[in-house]
Amino acid sequence: MDEDIEEILVSQDKLERRIKELGIQISEDYIRRLPLLVCILRGAFMFLADLTREIKIPLAIDFMAISTYEGKTESSGIVKILKDLDTPIEDRDVLIIEDIVDTGLTMDSVTKLLSTRNPKSIKLCTLLDKAERRIVKVNVDYYGFTVPNKFVVGYGLDFEERYRNLPFIGVLKEEIYKGGNNNINAK
Ligand code: 5GP
């Protein structure tokens, strides 16, 4: 698996340190608010698991699974809900936990959809921000790292369901994903 990685962008050590900082920040910002953390499956599962252990205030967790029509390495932003939240979010302080914001199309759709359910607030925490690729403006309230315009895997992020279990964020070798066909992929 490691031989498919071109370069390690964010080491396990750096992930740990930054996620601790995010946990402290979120604990301060959401004190006495019982935030509902909405984890976008599947890419954000590892980030959620580590982040929540660094948040030292009471919180609730729910999961949402979406798919985007996409090519092998790019999303179209057309979002379909595969699993909706189990929790009503009216009057709740919602914090979306996402793996990576790329064009912004996916998070734009998800935040618009959740906003129609009248939460008290809705914010976004993404582990990675590929800011230079943004097509639509998305308010990123918390982010772990900005990454360049390269296809990354590991720490929850996949290519065709593989590499999620790598403990770091790495750039996938181009020869692994070049070819390209269009299909519908669960995140
Ligand atoms: P957006 O709608 O912002 O363009 O895309 C967001 C989604 O595309 C992410 O949640 C993720 O599923 C996928 N994505 C975008 N860039 C990457 C990347 O570099 N690596 C992986 N594994 N997925 C990505």
Short mmCIF file of C-alpha atoms and ligand atoms in Angstrom, two decimals:
data_model
loop_
_atom_site.label_atom_id
_atom_site.label_comp_id
_atom_site.label_asym_id
_atom_site.label_seq_id
_atom_site.Cartn_x
_atom_site.Cartn_y
_atom_site.Cartn_z
CA MET A 1 0.00 0.00 0.00
CA ASP A 2 2.73 2.48 0.98
CA GLU A 3 4.44 1.89 -2.36
CA ASP A 4 1.44 3.57 -4.07
CA ILE A 5 2.17 6.81 -2.22
CA GLU A 6 4.19 9.48 -3.95
CA GLU A 7 4.79 11.65 -0.91
CA ILE A 8 3.57 12.03 2.67
CA LEU A 9 1.87 15.42 2.98
CA VAL A 10 0.76 15.26 6.61
CA SER A 11 2.44 12.85 9.00
CA GLN A 12 0.70 11.01 11.83
CA ASP A 13 2.48 13.27 14.28
CA LYS A 14 1.32 16.47 12.64
CA LEU A 15 -2.25 15.14 12.45
CA GLU A 16 -2.25 14.38 16.16
CA ARG A 17 -0.90 17.80 17.11
CA ARG A 18 -3.26 19.78 14.90
CA ILE A 19 -6.32 17.77 15.93
CA LYS A 20 -5.50 18.46 19.58
CA GLU A 21 -5.48 22.19 18.79
CA LEU A 22 -8.80 21.95 16.96
CA GLY A 23 -10.27 20.07 19.92
CA ILE A 24 -9.25 22.84 22.31
CA GLN A 25 -10.65 25.52 20.03
CA ILE A 26 -13.98 23.74 19.52
CA SER A 27 -14.28 23.00 23.26
CA GLU A 28 -13.94 26.74 23.96
CA ASP A 29 -16.27 27.85 21.19
CA TYR A 30 -19.07 25.42 22.02
CA ILE A 31 -18.97 25.43 25.79
CA ARG A 32 -22.49 24.85 27.30
CA ARG A 33 -24.00 24.46 23.81
CA LEU A 34 -24.08 20.66 23.40
CA PRO A 35 -23.03 20.75 19.73
CA LEU A 36 -24.22 18.07 17.34
CA LEU A 37 -21.27 16.85 15.30
CA VAL A 38 -22.42 15.62 11.90
CA CYS A 39 -19.85 13.27 10.40
CA ILE A 40 -19.93 12.96 6.63
CA LEU A 41 -19.33 9.32 5.82
CA ARG A 42 -17.20 7.70 4.94
CA GLY A 43 -14.09 9.84 4.59
CA ALA A 44 -14.39 11.73 7.89
CA PHE A 45 -14.80 8.72 10.21
CA MET A 46 -11.20 8.69 11.44
CA PHE A 47 -11.02 12.45 11.87
CA LEU A 48 -14.27 12.36 13.87
CA ALA A 49 -13.00 9.59 16.11
CA ASP A 50 -9.78 11.41 16.96
CA LEU A 51 -11.26 14.91 17.09
CA THR A 52 -14.07 14.01 19.48
CA ARG A 53 -11.54 12.57 21.93
CA GLU A 54 -9.87 15.99 22.02
CA ILE A 55 -13.12 17.87 22.66
CA LYS A 56 -13.60 18.16 26.39
CA ILE A 57 -17.23 19.33 26.55
CA PRO A 58 -20.49 17.36 26.18
CA LEU A 59 -21.47 16.77 22.55
CA ALA A 60 -23.66 14.57 20.39
CA ILE A 61 -22.76 12.76 17.18
CA ASP A 62 -24.73 11.78 14.11
CA PHE A 63 -23.78 10.49 10.69
CA MET A 64 -24.77 11.34 7.17
CA ALA A 65 -23.76 9.38 4.10
CA ILE A 66 -23.85 11.09 0.77
CA SER A 67 -22.68 10.26 -2.68
CA THR A 68 -21.58 12.59 -5.39
CA TYR A 69 -21.64 11.74 -9.06
CA GLU A 70 -18.01 11.77 -9.85
CA GLY A 71 -15.19 10.70 -12.02
CA LYS A 72 -12.42 8.74 -10.41
CA THR A 73 -10.87 11.64 -8.55
CA GLU A 74 -13.25 14.59 -8.93
CA SER A 75 -16.70 15.35 -7.61
CA SER A 76 -19.46 16.97 -9.62
CA GLY A 77 -21.17 18.39 -6.56
CA ILE A 78 -24.47 16.66 -7.38
CA VAL A 79 -25.27 15.27 -3.97
CA LYS A 80 -27.52 12.35 -3.15
CA ILE A 81 -28.31 11.39 0.45
CA LEU A 82 -27.62 7.71 1.09
CA LYS A 83 -28.17 7.93 4.85
CA ASP A 84 -29.85 10.88 6.48
CA LEU A 85 -29.39 12.08 10.06
CA ASP A 86 -31.33 10.28 12.78
CA THR A 87 -31.38 13.45 14.91
CA PRO A 88 -33.68 16.43 14.35
CA ILE A 89 -31.43 19.49 14.14
CA GLU A 90 -33.94 22.26 14.75
CA ASP A 91 -32.43 24.70 17.29
CA ARG A 92 -29.22 22.68 17.53
CA ASP A 93 -25.69 23.94 17.08
CA VAL A 94 -24.56 21.78 14.18
CA LEU A 95 -20.90 21.26 13.39
CA ILE A 96 -20.27 19.37 10.15
CA ILE A 97 -17.16 17.19 10.20
CA GLU A 98 -15.77 16.63 6.70
CA ASP A 99 -12.60 15.08 5.31
CA ILE A 100 -11.74 17.52 2.52
CA VAL A 101 -13.28 20.53 0.82
CA ASP A 102 -12.21 20.66 -2.79
CA THR A 103 -14.43 22.58 -5.26
CA GLY A 104 -16.83 23.28 -2.37
CA LEU A 105 -19.81 21.95 -4.32
CA THR A 106 -20.53 19.09 -1.91
CA MET A 107 -20.41 21.20 1.25
CA ASP A 108 -22.40 23.95 -0.42
CA SER A 109 -25.22 21.45 -1.09
CA VAL A 110 -25.04 19.83 2.34
CA THR A 111 -25.03 23.08 4.31
CA LYS A 112 -27.91 24.44 2.21
CA LEU A 113 -29.89 21.27 2.81
CA LEU A 114 -29.27 21.23 6.57
CA SER A 115 -30.04 24.95 6.85
CA THR A 116 -33.60 24.28 5.69
CA ARG A 117 -34.10 22.31 8.93
CA ASN A 118 -33.66 25.45 11.05
CA PRO A 119 -30.60 24.66 13.16
CA LYS A 120 -29.55 27.33 15.65
CA SER A 121 -26.17 27.47 13.92
CA ILE A 122 -24.31 25.50 11.32
CA LYS A 123 -20.54 25.44 10.99
CA LEU A 124 -18.02 23.41 9.07
CA CYS A 125 -14.88 21.70 10.29
CA THR A 126 -12.81 20.05 7.59
CA LEU A 127 -9.56 18.20 8.07
CA LEU A 128 -8.21 19.29 4.70
CA ASP A 129 -8.86 22.35 2.59
CA LYS A 130 -7.87 22.26 -1.08
CA ALA A 131 -8.55 25.99 -1.26
CA GLU A 132 -7.05 26.66 -4.67
CA ARG A 133 -9.68 24.43 -6.34
CA ARG A 134 -12.71 26.24 -4.91
CA ILE A 135 -15.55 26.89 -7.37
CA VAL A 136 -18.23 27.99 -4.90
CA LYS A 137 -17.61 29.94 -1.75
CA VAL A 138 -17.94 27.81 1.37
CA ASN A 139 -17.42 29.10 4.89
CA VAL A 140 -14.77 26.87 6.41
CA ASP A 141 -14.92 27.61 10.14
CA TYR A 142 -12.22 25.15 11.21
CA TYR A 143 -9.64 23.34 9.13
CA GLY A 144 -6.69 21.14 9.87
CA PHE A 145 -4.42 21.73 6.89
CA THR A 146 -4.52 23.30 3.47
CA VAL A 147 -3.35 20.93 0.75
CA PRO A 148 -2.19 21.58 -2.80
CA ASN A 149 -4.10 20.48 -5.88
CA LYS A 150 -3.08 16.83 -5.68
CA PHE A 151 -5.15 13.72 -5.10
CA VAL A 152 -4.64 12.65 -1.50
CA VAL A 153 -5.52 9.49 0.39
CA GLY A 154 -5.16 8.09 3.89
CA TYR A 155 -6.53 8.87 7.34
CA GLY A 156 -10.05 8.07 6.15
CA LEU A 157 -9.71 9.29 2.57
CA ASP A 158 -9.88 6.66 -0.14
CA PHE A 159 -9.32 5.88 -3.75
CA GLU A 160 -11.88 3.26 -4.81
CA GLU A 161 -12.33 2.32 -1.13
CA ARG A 162 -8.63 1.65 -0.55
CA TYR A 163 -6.03 3.52 1.49
CA ARG A 164 -8.47 4.71 4.20
CA ASN A 165 -6.45 2.90 6.85
CA LEU A 166 -3.17 4.69 6.19
CA PRO A 167 -2.32 6.65 9.36
CA PHE A 168 -1.09 9.70 7.38
CA ILE A 169 -2.24 11.88 4.47
CA GLY A 170 -0.32 11.05 1.32
CA VAL A 171 -0.36 11.93 -2.36
CA LEU A 172 -1.43 8.97 -4.47
CA LYS A 173 0.83 8.14 -7.39
CA GLU A 174 -0.76 9.32 -10.61
CA GLU A 175 -0.27 5.96 -12.32
CA ILE A 176 -2.71 4.41 -9.78
CA TYR A 177 -5.66 6.61 -10.68
CA LYS A 178 -5.11 7.81 -14.23
CA GLY A 179 -7.49 6.35 -16.80
CA GLY A 180 -10.76 7.90 -15.61
CA ASN A 181 -14.36 6.74 -16.04
CA ASN A 182 -17.58 8.25 -14.76
CA ASN A 183 -19.67 6.46 -12.21
CA ILE A 184 -21.49 7.03 -8.94
CA ASN A 185 -19.29 6.42 -5.94
CA ALA A 186 -20.20 6.39 -2.28
CA LYS A 187 -17.90 8.72 -0.41
P1 5GP B 1 -15.98 18.94 -3.56
O1 5GP B 1 -17.46 18.82 -3.76
O2 5GP B 1 -15.58 19.95 -2.52
O3 5GP B 1 -15.27 19.17 -4.87
O4 5GP B 1 -15.46 17.52 -3.14
C1 5GP B 1 -15.51 17.05 -1.88
C2 5GP B 1 -15.36 15.55 -1.88
O5 5GP B 1 -14.57 15.09 -2.98
C3 5GP B 1 -14.64 15.11 -0.66
O6 5GP B 1 -15.51 14.92 0.42
C4 5GP B 1 -13.98 13.84 -1.12
O7 5GP B 1 -14.90 12.78 -1.05
C5 5GP B 1 -13.68 14.09 -2.58
N1 5GP B 1 -12.30 14.56 -2.77
C6 5GP B 1 -11.89 15.77 -3.21
N2 5GP B 1 -10.55 15.85 -3.29
C7 5GP B 1 -10.10 14.65 -2.86
C8 5GP B 1 -8.78 14.10 -2.70
O8 5GP B 1 -7.73 14.72 -2.94
N3 5GP B 1 -8.73 12.82 -2.23
C9 5GP B 1 -9.83 12.08 -1.93
N4 5GP B 1 -9.64 10.83 -1.49
N5 5GP B 1 -11.07 12.56 -2.08
C10 5GP B 1 -11.21 13.83 -2.52
#
